[in-house]
Every structure is written in structure tokens, then in C-alpha cells.
mmCIF file of N, CA, C and O in Angstrom:
data_model
loop_
_atom_site.group_PDB
_atom_site.id
_atom_site.type_symbol
_atom_site.label_atom_id
_atom_site.label_comp_id
_atom_site.label_asym_id
_atom_site.label_seq_id
_atom_site.Cartn_x
_atom_site.Cartn_y
_atom_site.Cartn_z
ATOM 1 N N MET A 1 -63.779 149.551 -189.462
ATOM 2 C CA MET A 1 -64.259 149.096 -188.167
ATOM 3 C C MET A 1 -65.574 149.818 -187.863
ATOM 4 O O MET A 1 -65.660 151.028 -188.003
ATOM 5 N N THR A 2 -66.574 149.079 -187.401
ATOM 6 C CA THR A 2 -67.851 149.703 -187.099
ATOM 7 C C THR A 2 -67.755 150.494 -185.811
ATOM 8 O O THR A 2 -66.907 150.219 -184.956
ATOM 9 N N GLU A 3 -68.647 151.460 -185.685
ATOM 10 C CA GLU A 3 -68.651 152.305 -184.483
ATOM 11 C C GLU A 3 -68.883 151.476 -183.228
ATOM 12 O O GLU A 3 -68.238 151.687 -182.202
ATOM 13 N N ALA A 4 -69.816 150.518 -183.298
ATOM 14 C CA ALA A 4 -70.108 149.687 -182.128
ATOM 15 C C ALA A 4 -68.881 148.887 -181.712
ATOM 16 O O ALA A 4 -68.571 148.789 -180.527
ATOM 17 N N LYS A 5 -68.186 148.318 -182.683
ATOM 18 C CA LYS A 5 -66.991 147.540 -182.368
ATOM 19 C C LYS A 5 -65.878 148.445 -181.840
ATOM 20 O O LYS A 5 -65.172 148.092 -180.911
ATOM 21 N N GLN A 6 -65.735 149.621 -182.438
ATOM 22 C CA GLN A 6 -64.695 150.569 -182.030
ATOM 23 C C GLN A 6 -64.918 151.030 -180.590
ATOM 24 O O GLN A 6 -63.969 151.266 -179.861
ATOM 25 N N ASN A 7 -66.153 151.179 -180.165
ATOM 26 C CA ASN A 7 -66.466 151.705 -178.839
ATOM 27 C C ASN A 7 -66.905 150.633 -177.848
ATOM 28 O O ASN A 7 -67.359 150.959 -176.765
ATOM 29 N N SER A 8 -66.764 149.352 -178.200
ATOM 30 C CA SER A 8 -67.244 148.285 -177.329
ATOM 31 C C SER A 8 -66.492 148.218 -176.002
ATOM 32 O O SER A 8 -67.041 147.748 -175.013
ATOM 33 N N ASP A 9 -65.273 148.684 -175.953
ATOM 34 C CA ASP A 9 -64.492 148.637 -174.726
ATOM 35 C C ASP A 9 -64.928 149.684 -173.702
ATOM 36 O O ASP A 9 -64.605 149.576 -172.525
ATOM 37 N N ILE A 10 -65.664 150.676 -174.130
ATOM 38 C CA ILE A 10 -66.032 151.784 -173.240
ATOM 39 C C ILE A 10 -66.897 151.307 -172.073
ATOM 40 O O ILE A 10 -66.750 151.790 -170.956
ATOM 41 N N ALA A 11 -67.765 150.335 -172.304
ATOM 42 C CA ALA A 11 -68.658 149.848 -171.253
ATOM 43 C C ALA A 11 -67.903 149.260 -170.064
ATOM 44 O O ALA A 11 -68.448 149.202 -168.966
ATOM 45 N N ALA A 12 -66.663 148.863 -170.267
ATOM 46 C CA ALA A 12 -65.885 148.271 -169.185
ATOM 47 C C ALA A 12 -64.955 149.272 -168.500
ATOM 48 O O ALA A 12 -64.339 148.937 -167.488
ATOM 49 N N LEU A 13 -64.869 150.482 -169.018
ATOM 50 C CA LEU A 13 -63.935 151.460 -168.453
ATOM 51 C C LEU A 13 -64.422 152.001 -167.115
ATOM 52 O O LEU A 13 -65.596 152.345 -166.967
ATOM 53 N N PRO A 14 -63.524 152.114 -166.139
ATOM 54 C CA PRO A 14 -63.883 152.816 -164.905
ATOM 55 C C PRO A 14 -63.990 154.317 -165.195
ATOM 56 O O PRO A 14 -63.474 154.807 -166.207
ATOM 57 N N PHE A 15 -64.636 155.036 -164.305
ATOM 58 C CA PHE A 15 -64.883 156.462 -164.501
ATOM 59 C C PHE A 15 -63.606 157.233 -164.805
ATOM 60 O O PHE A 15 -63.555 158.022 -165.752
ATOM 61 N N GLU A 16 -62.573 157.017 -164.012
ATOM 62 C CA GLU A 16 -61.352 157.803 -164.150
ATOM 63 C C GLU A 16 -60.700 157.596 -165.517
ATOM 64 O O GLU A 16 -60.217 158.540 -166.141
ATOM 65 N N ALA A 17 -60.698 156.357 -166.009
ATOM 66 C CA ALA A 17 -60.098 156.070 -167.316
ATOM 67 C C ALA A 17 -60.927 156.694 -168.432
ATOM 68 O O ALA A 17 -60.371 157.245 -169.387
ATOM 69 N N ALA A 18 -62.247 156.593 -168.324
ATOM 70 C CA ALA A 18 -63.117 157.181 -169.348
ATOM 71 C C ALA A 18 -62.954 158.694 -169.382
ATOM 72 O O ALA A 18 -62.862 159.297 -170.460
ATOM 73 N N LEU A 19 -62.896 159.320 -168.218
ATOM 74 C CA LEU A 19 -62.736 160.771 -168.151
ATOM 75 C C LEU A 19 -61.383 161.209 -168.710
ATOM 76 O O LEU A 19 -61.295 162.186 -169.460
ATOM 77 N N LYS A 20 -60.333 160.478 -168.381
ATOM 78 C CA LYS A 20 -59.000 160.821 -168.874
ATOM 79 C C LYS A 20 -58.955 160.747 -170.399
ATOM 80 O O LYS A 20 -58.409 161.640 -171.064
ATOM 81 N N GLU A 21 -59.540 159.688 -170.968
ATOM 82 C CA GLU A 21 -59.549 159.563 -172.426
ATOM 83 C C GLU A 21 -60.404 160.657 -173.055
ATOM 84 O O GLU A 21 -60.049 161.213 -174.094
ATOM 85 N N LEU A 22 -61.540 160.977 -172.428
ATOM 86 C CA LEU A 22 -62.397 162.045 -172.933
ATOM 87 C C LEU A 22 -61.657 163.376 -172.938
ATOM 88 O O LEU A 22 -61.723 164.137 -173.909
ATOM 89 N N GLU A 23 -60.921 163.666 -171.876
ATOM 90 C CA GLU A 23 -60.140 164.900 -171.811
ATOM 91 C C GLU A 23 -59.077 164.944 -172.907
ATOM 92 O O GLU A 23 -58.821 165.999 -173.507
ATOM 93 N N ALA A 24 -58.452 163.801 -173.192
ATOM 94 C CA ALA A 24 -57.446 163.744 -174.257
ATOM 95 C C ALA A 24 -58.083 164.014 -175.621
ATOM 96 O O ALA A 24 -57.502 164.712 -176.463
ATOM 97 N N ILE A 25 -59.280 163.481 -175.829
ATOM 98 C CA ILE A 25 -59.987 163.713 -177.094
ATOM 99 C C ILE A 25 -60.330 165.192 -177.241
ATOM 100 O O ILE A 25 -60.133 165.780 -178.304
ATOM 101 N N VAL A 26 -60.831 165.802 -176.186
ATOM 102 C CA VAL A 26 -61.175 167.227 -176.238
ATOM 103 C C VAL A 26 -59.938 168.055 -176.565
ATOM 104 O O VAL A 26 -59.978 168.955 -177.417
ATOM 105 N N ALA A 27 -58.821 167.759 -175.908
ATOM 106 C CA ALA A 27 -57.588 168.501 -176.159
ATOM 107 C C ALA A 27 -57.150 168.350 -177.615
ATOM 108 O O ALA A 27 -56.747 169.324 -178.267
ATOM 109 N N LYS A 28 -57.245 167.140 -178.141
ATOM 110 C CA LYS A 28 -56.850 166.883 -179.526
ATOM 111 C C LYS A 28 -57.740 167.656 -180.495
ATOM 112 O O LYS A 28 -57.259 168.270 -181.447
ATOM 113 N N LEU A 29 -59.038 167.649 -180.246
ATOM 114 C CA LEU A 29 -59.963 168.374 -181.123
ATOM 115 C C LEU A 29 -59.770 169.883 -181.015
ATOM 116 O O LEU A 29 -59.881 170.598 -182.011
ATOM 117 N N GLU A 30 -59.472 170.373 -179.820
ATOM 118 C CA GLU A 30 -59.259 171.812 -179.647
ATOM 119 C C GLU A 30 -58.007 172.307 -180.358
ATOM 120 O O GLU A 30 -57.952 173.456 -180.783
ATOM 121 N N ARG A 31 -57.000 171.436 -180.488
ATOM 122 C CA ARG A 31 -55.777 171.830 -181.206
ATOM 123 C C ARG A 31 -56.081 172.092 -182.674
ATOM 124 O O ARG A 31 -55.429 172.919 -183.306
ATOM 125 N N GLY A 32 -57.046 171.363 -183.216
ATOM 126 C CA GLY A 32 -57.462 171.582 -184.588
ATOM 127 C C GLY A 32 -56.540 171.023 -185.644
ATOM 128 O O GLY A 32 -56.665 171.361 -186.815
ATOM 129 N N ASP A 33 -55.603 170.170 -185.263
ATOM 130 C CA ASP A 33 -54.660 169.635 -186.238
ATOM 131 C C ASP A 33 -54.942 168.173 -186.597
ATOM 132 O O ASP A 33 -54.065 167.461 -187.053
ATOM 133 N N VAL A 34 -56.194 167.754 -186.404
ATOM 134 C CA VAL A 34 -56.587 166.376 -186.673
ATOM 135 C C VAL A 34 -57.341 166.345 -188.010
ATOM 136 O O VAL A 34 -58.211 167.180 -188.245
ATOM 137 N N PRO A 35 -57.018 165.393 -188.874
ATOM 138 C CA PRO A 35 -57.749 165.280 -190.137
ATOM 139 C C PRO A 35 -59.250 165.084 -189.887
ATOM 140 O O PRO A 35 -59.657 164.547 -188.856
ATOM 141 N N LEU A 36 -60.054 165.515 -190.843
ATOM 142 C CA LEU A 36 -61.506 165.497 -190.702
ATOM 143 C C LEU A 36 -62.052 164.127 -190.321
ATOM 144 O O LEU A 36 -62.835 164.002 -189.374
ATOM 145 N N GLU A 37 -61.669 163.076 -191.038
ATOM 146 C CA GLU A 37 -62.195 161.731 -190.762
ATOM 147 C C GLU A 37 -61.847 161.294 -189.343
ATOM 148 O O GLU A 37 -62.674 160.732 -188.630
ATOM 149 N N GLU A 38 -60.615 161.542 -188.918
ATOM 150 C CA GLU A 38 -60.212 161.183 -187.554
ATOM 151 C C GLU A 38 -60.987 162.012 -186.537
ATOM 152 O O GLU A 38 -61.382 161.506 -185.485
ATOM 153 N N SER A 39 -61.206 163.284 -186.839
ATOM 154 C CA SER A 39 -61.986 164.150 -185.949
ATOM 155 C C SER A 39 -63.378 163.581 -185.723
ATOM 156 O O SER A 39 -63.882 163.552 -184.597
ATOM 157 N N ILE A 40 -63.999 163.122 -186.799
ATOM 158 C CA ILE A 40 -65.343 162.549 -186.685
ATOM 159 C C ILE A 40 -65.304 161.286 -185.833
ATOM 160 O O ILE A 40 -66.154 161.101 -184.949
ATOM 161 N N ASP A 41 -64.312 160.435 -186.079
ATOM 162 C CA ASP A 41 -64.197 159.187 -185.314
ATOM 163 C C ASP A 41 -63.975 159.443 -183.828
ATOM 164 O O ASP A 41 -64.623 158.835 -182.975
ATOM 165 N N ILE A 42 -63.037 160.351 -183.519
ATOM 166 C CA ILE A 42 -62.754 160.572 -182.097
ATOM 167 C C ILE A 42 -63.868 161.368 -181.423
ATOM 168 O O ILE A 42 -64.112 161.203 -180.235
ATOM 169 N N TYR A 43 -64.570 162.217 -182.173
ATOM 170 C CA TYR A 43 -65.719 162.922 -181.609
ATOM 171 C C TYR A 43 -66.804 161.913 -181.225
ATOM 172 O O TYR A 43 -67.389 161.998 -180.144
ATOM 173 N N THR A 44 -67.040 160.939 -182.103
ATOM 174 C CA THR A 44 -68.030 159.895 -181.827
ATOM 175 C C THR A 44 -67.627 159.095 -180.594
ATOM 176 O O THR A 44 -68.459 158.793 -179.733
ATOM 177 N N ARG A 45 -66.349 158.766 -180.486
ATOM 178 C CA ARG A 45 -65.866 158.046 -179.299
ATOM 179 C C ARG A 45 -66.023 158.931 -178.063
ATOM 180 O O ARG A 45 -66.395 158.448 -176.991
ATOM 181 N N GLY A 46 -65.761 160.203 -178.209
ATOM 182 C CA GLY A 46 -65.923 161.130 -177.093
ATOM 183 C C GLY A 46 -67.360 161.173 -176.594
ATOM 184 O O GLY A 46 -67.607 161.231 -175.382
ATOM 185 N N GLU A 47 -68.311 161.141 -177.513
ATOM 186 C CA GLU A 47 -69.724 161.103 -177.106
ATOM 187 C C GLU A 47 -70.021 159.852 -176.295
ATOM 188 O O GLU A 47 -70.729 159.904 -175.282
ATOM 189 N N ALA A 48 -69.478 158.710 -176.726
ATOM 190 C CA ALA A 48 -69.688 157.457 -176.003
ATOM 191 C C ALA A 48 -69.017 157.503 -174.629
ATOM 192 O O ALA A 48 -69.575 157.021 -173.633
ATOM 193 N N LEU A 49 -67.842 158.099 -174.558
ATOM 194 C CA LEU A 49 -67.144 158.235 -173.267
ATOM 195 C C LEU A 49 -67.922 159.148 -172.324
ATOM 196 O O LEU A 49 -68.033 158.871 -171.126
ATOM 197 N N LYS A 50 -68.462 160.234 -172.854
ATOM 198 C CA LYS A 50 -69.265 161.144 -172.030
ATOM 199 C C LYS A 50 -70.489 160.426 -171.477
ATOM 200 O O LYS A 50 -70.822 160.562 -170.293
ATOM 201 N N ALA A 51 -71.149 159.638 -172.309
ATOM 202 C CA ALA A 51 -72.319 158.881 -171.858
ATOM 203 C C ALA A 51 -71.922 157.896 -170.757
ATOM 204 O O ALA A 51 -72.658 157.721 -169.773
ATOM 205 N N ARG A 52 -70.762 157.255 -170.896
ATOM 206 C CA ARG A 52 -70.276 156.316 -169.874
ATOM 207 C C ARG A 52 -70.029 157.059 -168.560
ATOM 208 O O ARG A 52 -70.429 156.592 -167.489
ATOM 209 N N CYS A 53 -69.367 158.208 -168.632
ATOM 210 C CA CYS A 53 -69.101 158.994 -167.418
ATOM 211 C C CYS A 53 -70.408 159.423 -166.756
ATOM 212 O O CYS A 53 -70.553 159.322 -165.530
ATOM 213 N N ASP A 54 -71.364 159.887 -167.552
ATOM 214 C CA ASP A 54 -72.669 160.291 -167.007
ATOM 215 C C ASP A 54 -73.352 159.129 -166.303
ATOM 216 O O ASP A 54 -73.892 159.283 -165.200
ATOM 217 N N ALA A 55 -73.336 157.960 -166.920
ATOM 218 C CA ALA A 55 -73.988 156.786 -166.326
ATOM 219 C C ALA A 55 -73.315 156.393 -165.011
ATOM 220 O O ALA A 55 -73.995 156.089 -164.024
ATOM 221 N N LEU A 56 -71.988 156.420 -164.988
ATOM 222 C CA LEU A 56 -71.273 156.069 -163.759
ATOM 223 C C LEU A 56 -71.532 157.078 -162.649
ATOM 224 O O LEU A 56 -71.665 156.709 -161.474
ATOM 225 N N LEU A 57 -71.615 158.355 -162.993
ATOM 226 C CA LEU A 57 -71.916 159.374 -161.985
ATOM 227 C C LEU A 57 -73.326 159.192 -161.423
ATOM 228 O O LEU A 57 -73.539 159.336 -160.216
ATOM 229 N N LYS A 58 -74.277 158.856 -162.278
ATOM 230 C CA LYS A 58 -75.643 158.626 -161.803
ATOM 231 C C LYS A 58 -75.710 157.416 -160.893
ATOM 232 O O LYS A 58 -76.429 157.423 -159.886
ATOM 233 N N GLN A 59 -74.946 156.369 -161.219
ATOM 234 C CA GLN A 59 -74.895 155.191 -160.352
ATOM 235 C C GLN A 59 -74.315 155.545 -158.991
ATOM 236 O O GLN A 59 -74.824 155.119 -157.951
ATOM 237 N N ALA A 60 -73.247 156.326 -158.996
ATOM 238 C CA ALA A 60 -72.616 156.724 -157.737
ATOM 239 C C ALA A 60 -73.556 157.592 -156.913
ATOM 240 O O ALA A 60 -73.677 157.423 -155.696
ATOM 241 N N GLU A 61 -74.243 158.507 -157.581
ATOM 242 C CA GLU A 61 -75.191 159.384 -156.893
ATOM 243 C C GLU A 61 -76.309 158.581 -156.235
ATOM 244 O O GLU A 61 -76.733 158.876 -155.116
ATOM 245 N N ALA A 62 -76.762 157.540 -156.907
ATOM 246 C CA ALA A 62 -77.837 156.712 -156.365
ATOM 247 C C ALA A 62 -77.386 155.953 -155.122
ATOM 248 O O ALA A 62 -78.207 155.622 -154.261
ATOM 249 N N ARG A 63 -76.089 155.684 -155.013
ATOM 250 C CA ARG A 63 -75.591 154.949 -153.846
ATOM 251 C C ARG A 63 -75.314 155.849 -152.655
ATOM 252 O O ARG A 63 -75.181 155.364 -151.528
ATOM 253 N N ILE A 64 -75.188 157.141 -152.886
ATOM 254 C CA ILE A 64 -74.883 158.059 -151.790
ATOM 255 C C ILE A 64 -76.129 158.251 -150.935
ATOM 256 O O ILE A 64 -77.217 158.471 -151.441
ATOM 257 N N GLU A 65 -75.944 158.154 -149.653
ATOM 258 C CA GLU A 65 -77.054 158.351 -148.731
ATOM 259 C C GLU A 65 -76.636 159.375 -147.681
ATOM 260 O O GLU A 65 -75.454 159.566 -147.419
ATOM 261 N N LYS A 66 -77.622 160.009 -147.110
ATOM 262 C CA LYS A 66 -77.300 160.914 -146.016
ATOM 263 C C LYS A 66 -77.827 160.312 -144.718
ATOM 264 O O LYS A 66 -78.831 159.603 -144.698
ATOM 265 N N ILE A 67 -77.144 160.593 -143.666
ATOM 266 C CA ILE A 67 -77.526 160.084 -142.350
ATOM 267 C C ILE A 67 -78.598 160.989 -141.775
ATOM 268 O O ILE A 67 -78.477 162.210 -141.790
ATOM 269 N N THR A 68 -79.668 160.390 -141.282
ATOM 270 C CA THR A 68 -80.716 161.170 -140.638
ATOM 271 C C THR A 68 -80.492 161.135 -139.128
ATOM 272 O O THR A 68 -80.063 160.133 -138.573
ATOM 273 N N LEU A 69 -80.772 162.262 -138.503
ATOM 274 C CA LEU A 69 -80.585 162.382 -137.064
ATOM 275 C C LEU A 69 -81.933 162.560 -136.383
ATOM 276 O O LEU A 69 -82.820 163.231 -136.907
ATOM 277 N N GLY A 70 -82.038 161.992 -135.194
ATOM 278 C CA GLY A 70 -83.248 162.158 -134.406
ATOM 279 C C GLY A 70 -83.198 163.474 -133.646
ATOM 280 O O GLY A 70 -82.222 164.241 -133.719
ATOM 281 N N ALA A 71 -84.248 163.758 -132.889
ATOM 282 C CA ALA A 71 -84.328 164.992 -132.104
ATOM 283 C C ALA A 71 -83.195 165.090 -131.095
ATOM 284 O O ALA A 71 -82.769 166.191 -130.733
ATOM 285 N N ASP A 72 -82.698 163.948 -130.645
ATOM 286 C CA ASP A 72 -81.600 163.948 -129.674
ATOM 287 C C ASP A 72 -80.224 164.067 -130.335
ATOM 288 O O ASP A 72 -79.206 164.052 -129.667
ATOM 289 N N GLY A 73 -80.202 164.178 -131.683
ATOM 290 C CA GLY A 73 -78.941 164.338 -132.397
ATOM 291 C C GLY A 73 -78.245 163.038 -132.723
ATOM 292 O O GLY A 73 -77.160 163.037 -133.288
ATOM 293 N N LYS A 74 -78.870 161.922 -132.368
ATOM 294 C CA LYS A 74 -78.258 160.627 -132.657
ATOM 295 C C LYS A 74 -78.754 160.111 -134.012
ATOM 296 O O LYS A 74 -79.896 160.351 -134.390
ATOM 297 N N PRO A 75 -77.888 159.384 -134.723
ATOM 298 C CA PRO A 75 -78.297 158.840 -136.015
ATOM 299 C C PRO A 75 -79.494 157.895 -135.870
ATOM 300 O O PRO A 75 -79.547 157.082 -134.954
ATOM 301 N N THR A 76 -80.455 158.039 -136.780
ATOM 302 C CA THR A 76 -81.630 157.170 -136.761
ATOM 303 C C THR A 76 -81.714 156.300 -138.010
ATOM 304 O O THR A 76 -82.555 155.419 -138.090
ATOM 305 N N GLY A 77 -80.881 156.539 -138.972
ATOM 306 C CA GLY A 77 -80.887 155.757 -140.203
ATOM 307 C C GLY A 77 -80.352 156.578 -141.341
ATOM 308 O O GLY A 77 -79.678 157.580 -141.140
ATOM 309 N N THR A 78 -80.665 156.143 -142.547
ATOM 310 C CA THR A 78 -80.212 156.842 -143.734
ATOM 311 C C THR A 78 -81.367 157.014 -144.704
ATOM 312 O O THR A 78 -82.345 156.275 -144.661
ATOM 313 N N THR A 79 -81.253 158.029 -145.538
ATOM 314 C CA THR A 79 -82.213 158.265 -146.621
ATOM 315 C C THR A 79 -81.409 158.576 -147.878
ATOM 316 O O THR A 79 -80.255 159.030 -147.788
ATOM 317 N N PRO A 80 -82.003 158.338 -149.055
ATOM 318 C CA PRO A 80 -81.270 158.694 -150.283
ATOM 319 C C PRO A 80 -80.944 160.172 -150.302
ATOM 320 O O PRO A 80 -81.713 161.000 -149.807
ATOM 321 N N LEU A 81 -79.808 160.496 -150.868
ATOM 322 C CA LEU A 81 -79.379 161.877 -150.977
ATOM 323 C C LEU A 81 -80.272 162.613 -151.963
ATOM 324 O O LEU A 81 -80.518 162.148 -153.056
ATOM 325 N N ASP A 82 -80.788 163.754 -151.570
ATOM 326 C CA ASP A 82 -81.566 164.598 -152.455
ATOM 327 C C ASP A 82 -80.662 165.716 -152.934
ATOM 328 O O ASP A 82 -80.393 166.667 -152.202
ATOM 329 N N VAL A 83 -80.167 165.620 -154.146
ATOM 330 C CA VAL A 83 -79.183 166.583 -154.645
ATOM 331 C C VAL A 83 -79.798 167.938 -154.954
ATOM 332 O O VAL A 83 -79.083 168.897 -155.184
ATOM 333 N N ASP A 84 -81.127 168.053 -154.954
ATOM 334 C CA ASP A 84 -81.776 169.328 -155.243
ATOM 335 C C ASP A 84 -81.870 170.230 -154.026
ATOM 336 O O ASP A 84 -82.260 171.374 -154.137
ATOM 337 N N GLN A 85 -81.510 169.717 -152.868
ATOM 338 C CA GLN A 85 -81.622 170.549 -151.661
ATOM 339 C C GLN A 85 -80.309 171.172 -151.305
ATOM 340 O O GLN A 85 -79.285 170.780 -151.590
#
């Protein structure tokens, strides 16, 4: 099975499912009882899952906004969240 075909389902996974599978892969690799070929395959899948989680987090971050307040303390609108502040 090609890597692209093996990992084609990842693009449809919600964040929680991708993270759960990634955590399972990490646990399996940390145990060290996986044959070399399987280790390579699941490590590659883990990289794809990590990329999916990163992309979903960036999408969520882009949607988060903070409420701006006027001098009187009342909301005046929203601005994109600046995570560096």
C-alpha cells in the first residue's frame, strides 16, 4: 500500500480523533516492541497526523477573535486574536 493511500483518511479526521491516534502511535513506539518495518510505517502516519493536528489548530486560532472595548467599557467590535501578546 502506498503512503498516500495509507494516509488518505487523515485529511477527514477531526482534531480529537487525529490526536488520539497520534498519542497511540507515540505510546506504541515508546514501548519499543514494534518490528522495524511497522515502526517506520506508523512513524510516517504519525507525522501525517501531527501535520493534520497542526493545520486544524491554526484554523481554529484564525477563527478566534477578541472583543474590543471602548473607553466606556462597552464592546465596540472584534479583532483577530494576537497570540504573541
